[in-house]
mmCIF file of C-alpha atoms and ligand atoms in Angstrom:
data_model
loop_
_atom_site.group_PDB
_atom_site.id
_atom_site.type_symbol
_atom_site.label_atom_id
_atom_site.label_comp_id
_atom_site.label_asym_id
_atom_site.label_seq_id
_atom_site.Cartn_x
_atom_site.Cartn_y
_atom_site.Cartn_z
ATOM 1 C CA MET B 1 289.058 100.616 66.911
ATOM 2 C CA THR B 2 287.781 100.695 70.273
ATOM 3 C CA PHE B 3 288.378 103.295 72.436
ATOM 4 C CA ILE B 4 288.166 102.844 76.419
ATOM 5 C CA THR B 5 289.814 105.455 78.633
ATOM 6 C CA ARG B 6 289.924 107.138 82.025
ATOM 7 C CA PHE B 7 290.383 109.965 84.215
ATOM 8 C CA ALA B 8 291.470 108.173 87.764
ATOM 9 C CA PRO B 9 291.988 111.415 90.082
ATOM 10 C CA SER B 10 292.692 110.956 94.106
ATOM 11 C CA PRO B 11 290.451 112.752 96.059
ATOM 12 C CA THR B 12 293.208 114.436 97.953
ATOM 13 C CA GLY B 13 292.566 118.057 97.347
ATOM 14 C CA PRO B 14 290.610 120.286 95.072
ATOM 15 C CA LEU B 15 290.827 119.540 91.302
ATOM 16 C CA HIS B 16 292.857 122.277 89.396
ATOM 17 C CA LEU B 17 293.876 123.582 85.971
ATOM 18 C CA GLY B 18 295.911 120.476 85.177
ATOM 19 C CA HIS B 19 293.533 118.109 86.167
ATOM 20 C CA ALA B 20 290.724 120.063 84.237
ATOM 21 C CA PHE B 21 293.134 119.772 80.823
ATOM 22 C CA SER B 22 294.030 116.072 81.511
ATOM 23 C CA ALA B 23 289.873 115.205 82.126
ATOM 24 C CA LEU B 24 288.515 117.372 79.252
ATOM 25 C CA THR B 25 291.626 115.834 77.054
ATOM 26 C CA ALA B 26 290.677 112.136 77.684
ATOM 27 C CA HIS B 27 286.968 112.925 77.194
ATOM 28 C CA ASP B 28 287.438 114.973 74.037
ATOM 29 C CA MET B 29 289.989 112.036 72.771
ATOM 30 C CA ALA B 30 287.392 109.468 73.743
ATOM 31 C CA MET B 31 284.131 111.426 72.342
ATOM 32 C CA ALA B 32 286.266 112.062 68.993
ATOM 33 C CA SER B 33 286.306 108.540 68.262
ATOM 34 C CA GLY B 34 282.572 107.277 69.783
ATOM 35 C CA GLY B 35 284.732 106.033 72.740
ATOM 36 C CA THR B 36 284.075 105.813 76.379
ATOM 37 C CA PHE B 37 285.217 108.050 79.242
ATOM 38 C CA HIS B 38 285.262 106.637 82.828
ATOM 39 C CA LEU B 39 285.496 108.496 85.850
ATOM 40 C CA ARG B 40 287.575 106.164 88.562
ATOM 41 C CA ILE B 41 288.445 107.421 92.105
ATOM 42 C CA ASP B 42 292.050 106.822 92.847
ATOM 43 C CA ASP B 43 291.704 106.262 96.493
ATOM 44 C CA ILE B 44 294.009 103.610 97.360
ATOM 45 C CA ASP B 45 295.768 105.995 100.088
ATOM 46 C CA GLN B 46 292.659 106.219 102.602
ATOM 47 C CA SER B 47 295.047 107.947 104.778
ATOM 48 C CA ARG B 48 295.056 110.858 102.645
ATOM 49 C CA SER B 49 291.697 110.467 100.681
ATOM 50 C CA ARG B 50 288.354 112.510 101.747
ATOM 51 C CA PRO B 51 284.815 111.848 100.800
ATOM 52 C CA ALA B 52 284.346 115.546 100.225
ATOM 53 C CA TRP B 53 287.032 116.042 97.951
ATOM 54 C CA GLU B 54 285.301 113.263 96.160
ATOM 55 C CA ALA B 55 281.914 115.267 96.103
ATOM 56 C CA GLN B 56 283.819 117.736 94.463
ATOM 57 C CA ILE B 57 285.849 115.836 92.069
ATOM 58 C CA PHE B 58 281.798 115.016 90.788
ATOM 59 C CA ASP B 59 280.741 118.229 91.226
ATOM 60 C CA ASP B 60 283.487 120.014 89.333
ATOM 61 C CA LEU B 61 283.526 117.467 86.568
ATOM 62 C CA HIS B 62 279.891 117.953 85.764
ATOM 63 C CA TRP B 63 280.040 121.147 85.804
ATOM 64 C CA LEU B 64 282.911 120.886 83.175
ATOM 65 C CA GLY B 65 280.155 119.246 80.986
ATOM 66 C CA LEU B 66 281.480 115.699 81.235
ATOM 67 C CA THR B 67 279.626 112.782 81.814
ATOM 68 C CA TRP B 68 280.939 108.943 82.573
ATOM 69 C CA PRO B 69 279.155 105.550 82.842
ATOM 70 C CA GLU B 70 277.485 104.836 86.535
ATOM 71 C CA PRO B 71 278.669 103.055 88.445
ATOM 72 C CA ILE B 72 282.465 104.172 88.925
ATOM 73 C CA LEU B 73 284.946 102.184 90.223
ATOM 74 C CA ARG B 74 286.675 103.203 93.324
ATOM 75 C CA GLN B 75 290.160 101.606 94.215
ATOM 76 C CA SER B 76 289.423 101.596 98.241
ATOM 77 C CA GLU B 77 286.637 98.777 97.485
ATOM 78 C CA ARG B 78 288.955 96.534 95.065
ATOM 79 C CA LEU B 79 291.690 95.392 98.073
ATOM 80 C CA PRO B 80 290.956 91.730 97.247
ATOM 81 C CA ARG B 81 291.330 91.778 94.234
ATOM 82 C CA TYR B 82 295.025 93.754 94.191
ATOM 83 C CA ARG B 83 295.831 91.037 97.124
ATOM 84 C CA GLU B 84 294.847 88.693 94.127
ATOM 85 C CA ALA B 85 297.263 89.747 91.985
ATOM 86 C CA LEU B 86 300.150 90.107 94.697
ATOM 87 C CA SER B 87 299.769 86.719 95.738
ATOM 88 C CA ARG B 88 300.423 85.590 92.211
ATOM 89 C CA LEU B 89 303.409 87.597 92.089
ATOM 90 C CA TRP B 90 304.148 86.228 95.541
ATOM 91 C CA GLN B 91 303.898 82.596 94.060
ATOM 92 C CA MET B 92 306.239 83.535 91.608
ATOM 93 C CA GLY B 93 309.047 84.426 93.876
ATOM 94 C CA LEU B 94 309.378 88.142 92.524
ATOM 95 C CA LEU B 95 308.331 89.986 96.086
ATOM 96 C CA TYR B 96 309.910 90.364 99.185
ATOM 97 C CA PRO B 97 308.971 91.750 102.527
ATOM 98 C CA CYS B 98 310.759 95.386 103.385
ATOM 99 C CA ALA B 99 311.192 96.808 106.900
ATOM 100 C CA CYS B 100 312.998 99.585 105.472
ATOM 101 C CA THR B 101 311.779 103.349 106.538
ATOM 102 C CA ARG B 102 312.596 106.295 104.205
ATOM 103 C CA ALA B 103 315.283 107.681 106.496
ATOM 104 C CA ASP B 104 316.785 103.754 106.103
ATOM 105 C CA ILE B 105 317.040 104.359 102.519
ATOM 106 C CA ARG B 106 318.415 107.820 102.141
ATOM 107 C CA ALA B 107 320.809 106.201 104.360
ATOM 108 C CA ALA B 108 322.037 103.533 102.311
ATOM 109 C CA ALA B 109 321.494 105.687 99.018
ATOM 110 C CA SER B 110 323.440 108.549 100.313
ATOM 111 C CA ALA B 111 326.770 105.822 99.980
ATOM 112 C CA PRO B 112 325.867 104.611 96.493
ATOM 113 C CA GLN B 113 328.078 102.504 94.402
ATOM 114 C CA GLU B 114 329.959 103.406 91.592
ATOM 115 C CA GLY B 115 327.236 103.600 88.336
ATOM 116 C CA ALA B 116 324.255 103.220 90.452
ATOM 117 C CA CYS B 117 321.352 105.906 89.596
ATOM 118 C CA LEU B 118 320.408 107.860 92.699
ATOM 119 C CA HIS B 119 316.632 108.464 91.510
ATOM 120 C CA GLY B 120 313.809 106.325 89.504
ATOM 121 C CA PRO B 121 310.771 107.349 88.805
ATOM 122 C CA ASP B 122 309.692 106.421 92.604
ATOM 123 C CA GLY B 123 311.963 108.579 93.781
ATOM 124 C CA LEU B 124 315.268 107.367 95.711
ATOM 125 C CA ILE B 125 316.027 103.748 94.244
ATOM 126 C CA TYR B 126 315.831 101.186 96.915
ATOM 127 C CA PRO B 127 319.511 99.887 97.744
ATOM 128 C CA GLY B 128 318.262 96.390 98.162
ATOM 129 C CA THR B 129 318.972 96.327 101.815
ATOM 130 C CA CYS B 130 316.044 93.813 102.470
ATOM 131 C CA ARG B 131 316.591 91.995 99.179
ATOM 132 C CA PRO B 132 316.778 87.677 100.264
ATOM 133 C CA ALA B 133 319.423 85.958 98.146
ATOM 134 C CA THR B 134 316.719 83.498 97.504
ATOM 135 C CA PRO B 135 312.545 84.262 96.998
ATOM 136 C CA PRO B 136 310.450 83.920 100.390
ATOM 137 C CA THR B 137 309.032 81.046 100.929
ATOM 138 C CA GLY B 138 305.251 80.207 102.691
ATOM 139 C CA ALA B 139 302.256 82.501 103.064
ATOM 140 C CA MET B 140 302.561 86.161 101.824
ATOM 141 C CA PRO B 141 302.775 88.472 105.300
ATOM 142 C CA GLU B 142 299.336 90.127 105.265
ATOM 143 C CA ASP B 143 300.970 93.469 106.959
ATOM 144 C CA SER B 144 304.198 94.178 105.647
ATOM 145 C CA ALA B 145 305.163 96.380 102.641
ATOM 146 C CA LEU B 146 306.219 94.190 99.239
ATOM 147 C CA ARG B 147 308.743 94.932 97.212
ATOM 148 C CA LEU B 148 309.452 93.720 93.463
ATOM 149 C CA ASP B 149 312.386 91.978 92.527
ATOM 150 C CA MET B 150 313.307 93.566 89.507
ATOM 151 C CA ALA B 151 316.125 91.838 88.307
ATOM 152 C CA GLY B 152 314.135 88.504 88.997
ATOM 153 C CA ALA B 153 311.254 90.320 87.191
ATOM 154 C CA LEU B 154 313.241 90.942 84.159
ATOM 155 C CA ALA B 155 314.409 87.440 83.709
ATOM 156 C CA ARG B 156 311.016 86.317 83.495
ATOM 157 C CA LEU B 157 310.353 88.445 80.488
ATOM 158 C CA PRO B 158 311.701 87.389 76.932
ATOM 159 C CA ALA B 159 312.031 91.012 76.450
ATOM 160 C CA PRO B 160 312.517 93.801 78.242
ATOM 161 C CA PRO B 161 308.701 95.446 78.407
ATOM 162 C CA ASP B 162 307.781 97.855 75.949
ATOM 163 C CA PHE B 163 304.714 100.061 74.915
ATOM 164 C CA THR B 164 303.198 102.829 72.545
ATOM 165 C CA GLU B 165 303.303 106.472 73.149
ATOM 166 C CA THR B 166 300.749 108.160 71.294
ATOM 167 C CA GLY B 167 301.242 111.377 73.098
ATOM 168 C CA LEU B 168 304.760 112.919 74.104
ATOM 169 C CA GLY B 169 307.015 112.005 77.248
ATOM 170 C CA PRO B 170 308.580 114.759 78.960
ATOM 171 C CA ASN B 171 311.400 114.808 76.706
ATOM 172 C CA GLY B 172 309.910 114.637 73.582
ATOM 173 C CA GLU B 173 309.623 110.127 73.776
ATOM 174 C CA SER B 174 307.136 108.788 71.330
ATOM 175 C CA GLY B 175 306.331 105.822 68.983
ATOM 176 C CA LEU B 176 307.877 102.582 70.527
ATOM 177 C CA ILE B 177 309.567 102.922 73.989
ATOM 178 C CA THR B 178 311.610 100.632 75.363
ATOM 179 C CA SER B 179 312.719 100.232 78.785
ATOM 180 C CA ALA B 180 316.455 99.467 79.338
ATOM 181 C CA ASN B 181 317.886 98.477 82.534
ATOM 182 C CA MET B 182 315.425 98.661 84.681
ATOM 183 C CA ALA B 183 317.042 96.637 87.742
ATOM 184 C CA ARG B 184 319.336 99.837 87.664
ATOM 185 C CA THR B 185 317.117 102.880 86.490
ATOM 186 C CA VAL B 186 314.345 102.188 88.403
ATOM 187 C CA GLY B 187 315.035 99.278 91.137
ATOM 188 C CA ASP B 188 312.721 97.352 93.299
ATOM 189 C CA VAL B 189 309.385 99.098 93.753
ATOM 190 C CA VAL B 190 306.692 99.055 95.967
ATOM 191 C CA LEU B 191 303.999 97.089 95.341
ATOM 192 C CA ALA B 192 302.340 97.124 98.860
ATOM 193 C CA ARG B 193 302.453 99.408 101.274
ATOM 194 C CA ARG B 194 302.371 98.279 104.541
ATOM 195 C CA ASP B 195 299.109 100.444 105.332
ATOM 196 C CA MET B 196 297.706 100.665 102.448
ATOM 197 C CA GLY B 197 297.332 96.691 100.861
ATOM 198 C CA ALA B 198 298.476 98.068 97.520
ATOM 199 C CA SER B 199 300.601 100.464 95.670
ATOM 200 C CA TYR B 200 299.324 102.996 93.274
ATOM 201 C CA HIS B 201 301.389 101.081 90.221
ATOM 202 C CA LEU B 202 299.870 97.793 91.146
ATOM 203 C CA SER B 203 296.598 98.824 91.390
ATOM 204 C CA VAL B 204 296.398 101.400 88.292
ATOM 205 C CA VAL B 205 297.467 98.065 86.150
ATOM 206 C CA ILE B 206 294.916 95.825 87.538
ATOM 207 C CA ASP B 207 292.199 98.540 86.969
ATOM 208 C CA ASP B 208 292.903 99.618 83.499
ATOM 209 C CA ALA B 209 292.799 96.375 82.465
ATOM 210 C CA ASP B 210 289.114 95.136 84.535
ATOM 211 C CA GLN B 211 288.122 98.482 82.646
ATOM 212 C CA GLN B 212 289.217 97.263 79.399
ATOM 213 C CA ILE B 213 291.067 100.473 79.061
ATOM 214 C CA THR B 214 292.545 101.038 75.343
ATOM 215 C CA HIS B 215 293.844 104.299 75.564
ATOM 216 C CA VAL B 216 295.686 105.595 79.035
ATOM 217 C CA ILE B 217 295.498 109.038 78.295
ATOM 218 C CA ARG B 218 297.306 111.387 81.689
ATOM 219 C CA GLY B 219 299.801 113.978 82.332
ATOM 220 C CA GLN B 220 303.465 113.769 81.273
ATOM 221 C CA ASP B 221 304.722 113.372 85.220
ATOM 222 C CA LEU B 222 303.304 109.686 84.475
ATOM 223 C CA PHE B 223 305.488 108.732 81.474
ATOM 224 C CA GLU B 224 308.432 107.748 83.250
ATOM 225 C CA ALA B 225 306.012 105.354 85.494
ATOM 226 C CA THR B 226 304.737 103.920 82.340
ATOM 227 C CA GLN B 227 307.729 101.201 81.849
ATOM 228 C CA ILE B 228 306.846 99.741 85.528
ATOM 229 C CA HIS B 229 303.072 99.212 84.729
ATOM 230 C CA VAL B 230 303.799 97.527 81.093
ATOM 231 C CA LEU B 231 306.051 95.451 83.190
ATOM 232 C CA LEU B 232 303.563 94.565 86.004
ATOM 233 C CA GLN B 233 301.163 93.531 83.083
ATOM 234 C CA ASP B 234 303.466 91.578 81.269
ATOM 235 C CA LEU B 235 304.094 89.416 84.184
ATOM 236 C CA LEU B 236 300.653 89.064 85.254
ATOM 237 C CA GLY B 237 299.611 88.528 81.500
ATOM 238 C CA LEU B 238 297.195 91.727 81.014
ATOM 239 C CA PRO B 239 296.396 93.395 77.803
ATOM 240 C CA ARG B 240 298.865 96.430 76.456
ATOM 241 C CA PRO B 241 296.893 99.574 76.486
ATOM 242 C CA LEU B 242 298.438 102.294 74.080
ATOM 243 C CA TYR B 243 299.723 105.294 76.295
ATOM 244 C CA HIS B 244 299.216 109.038 75.526
ATOM 245 C CA HIS B 245 301.239 111.431 78.167
ATOM 246 C CA HIS B 246 299.906 115.014 77.663
ATOM 247 C CA ARG B 247 301.754 118.254 78.756
ATOM 248 C CA LEU B 248 301.563 120.102 81.997
ATOM 249 C CA ILE B 249 299.734 122.878 83.513
ATOM 250 C CA ARG B 250 302.258 125.160 84.625
ATOM 251 C CA ASP B 251 301.915 127.988 86.946
ATOM 252 C CA GLU B 252 303.876 131.573 85.512
ATOM 253 C CA THR B 253 307.132 130.144 87.092
ATOM 254 C CA GLY B 254 307.031 127.360 85.382
ATOM 255 C CA LYS B 255 306.049 124.814 88.319
ATOM 256 C CA ARG B 256 303.519 122.496 87.795
ATOM 257 C CA LEU B 257 300.361 122.832 89.105
ATOM 258 C CA ALA B 258 299.868 120.919 92.868
ATOM 259 C CA LYS B 259 296.902 120.097 94.597
ATOM 260 C CA ARG B 260 297.959 122.645 97.254
ATOM 261 C CA ASP B 261 297.487 125.383 94.501
ATOM 262 C CA ASP B 262 293.710 126.519 95.530
ATOM 263 C CA ALA B 263 294.331 129.366 93.680
ATOM 264 C CA ARG B 264 294.114 127.610 90.340
ATOM 265 C CA ALA B 265 291.380 125.126 91.781
ATOM 266 C CA ILE B 266 288.335 124.747 89.371
ATOM 267 C CA ALA B 267 285.869 125.694 92.267
ATOM 268 C CA THR B 268 287.774 129.076 93.030
ATOM 269 C CA TYR B 269 287.519 129.543 89.390
ATOM 270 C CA ARG B 270 283.708 128.766 89.117
ATOM 271 C CA ALA B 271 283.056 131.031 92.555
ATOM 272 C CA GLU B 272 284.244 133.836 90.846
ATOM 273 C CA GLY B 273 282.347 133.403 87.900
ATOM 274 C CA ALA B 274 284.232 131.633 85.097
ATOM 275 C CA THR B 275 282.552 129.783 82.624
ATOM 276 C CA PRO B 276 283.430 126.053 81.433
ATOM 277 C CA ALA B 277 284.517 127.832 78.253
ATOM 278 C CA ASP B 278 286.512 130.156 79.914
ATOM 279 C CA ILE B 279 288.514 127.275 82.000
ATOM 280 C CA ARG B 280 289.213 125.449 78.238
ATOM 281 C CA ARG B 281 290.547 128.908 76.958
ATOM 282 C CA MET B 282 292.904 129.164 80.020
ATOM 283 C CA ILE B 283 293.919 125.657 78.967
ATOM 284 C CA GLY B 284 294.285 126.148 75.512
ATOM 285 C CA LEU B 285 291.342 123.665 74.720
HETATM 286 N N1 LIG R 1 295.903 109.056 90.141
HETATM 287 C C1 LIG R 1 296.510 109.890 89.556
HETATM 288 C C2 LIG R 1 297.123 110.624 89.673
HETATM 289 O O1 LIG R 1 295.990 111.873 90.483
HETATM 290 C C3 LIG R 1 296.705 109.309 88.144
HETATM 291 C C4 LIG R 1 296.728 107.938 87.768
HETATM 292 C C5 LIG R 1 296.832 107.447 86.562
HETATM 293 O O2 LIG R 1 296.027 108.370 85.625
HETATM 294 O O3 LIG R 1 297.166 106.698 86.154
HETATM 295 O O4 LIG R 1 297.943 111.598 89.594
#
């Protein structure tokens, strides 16, 4: 079986032990299957991405002993490709412009209807303030946030989207995972941000398809978002990779490592004289 996977960090801070675990796991699994490991730079959020962090990513990963085919794919260079996919969804009548601020959503969500979920994989579930009664017509706006009409999207599909999990979700989920009630539990997610042109969910799905990724290997923190990704694949007629979510590396208090955990940055360990083998040992690989 073909095995093509990727590690897709965002260059918004130093790589830490959690990234090392993710990159090494994906790389080791690809090598064990005679497959391909891609490095992809998830720099769609240009307000937070920095060339210096990207350079550090290359340096740290090479130091860890990883190699990948060149040239690599960078999201910042692919906006037209994402807009093309958005425009297809727009023509299907599944997108609408949204002008709500985070504060607007917080205010509306603080008086939820009975039985409504408050939080989904993307934070607060959108209360539907800007959702039009009928799909908007005319040209897709260039400079506004666009949301997916989740109920409309689900109505397009013969069955709720599902995917095969070969690792483990945060609650031990594995095997065939079917999403239920996404209109209620996920809601109308943002697929284009005003300042970004495309959201993470949209760009990751297009990139995985264009790179013919067969195995998505990443942390359990993205398990819940996977239902959004497979829904988008179904709407856009894209192939479905297998998904393998892995455990997260935590600090001694049990908290997941974050970019600001400089103390656990790979660069810090390198500066202190650690070897790649030491890093593998620290993360149990
Ligand atoms: N860029 C994402 C992150 O750093 C990972 C995307 C993915 O693996 O799907 O969390």
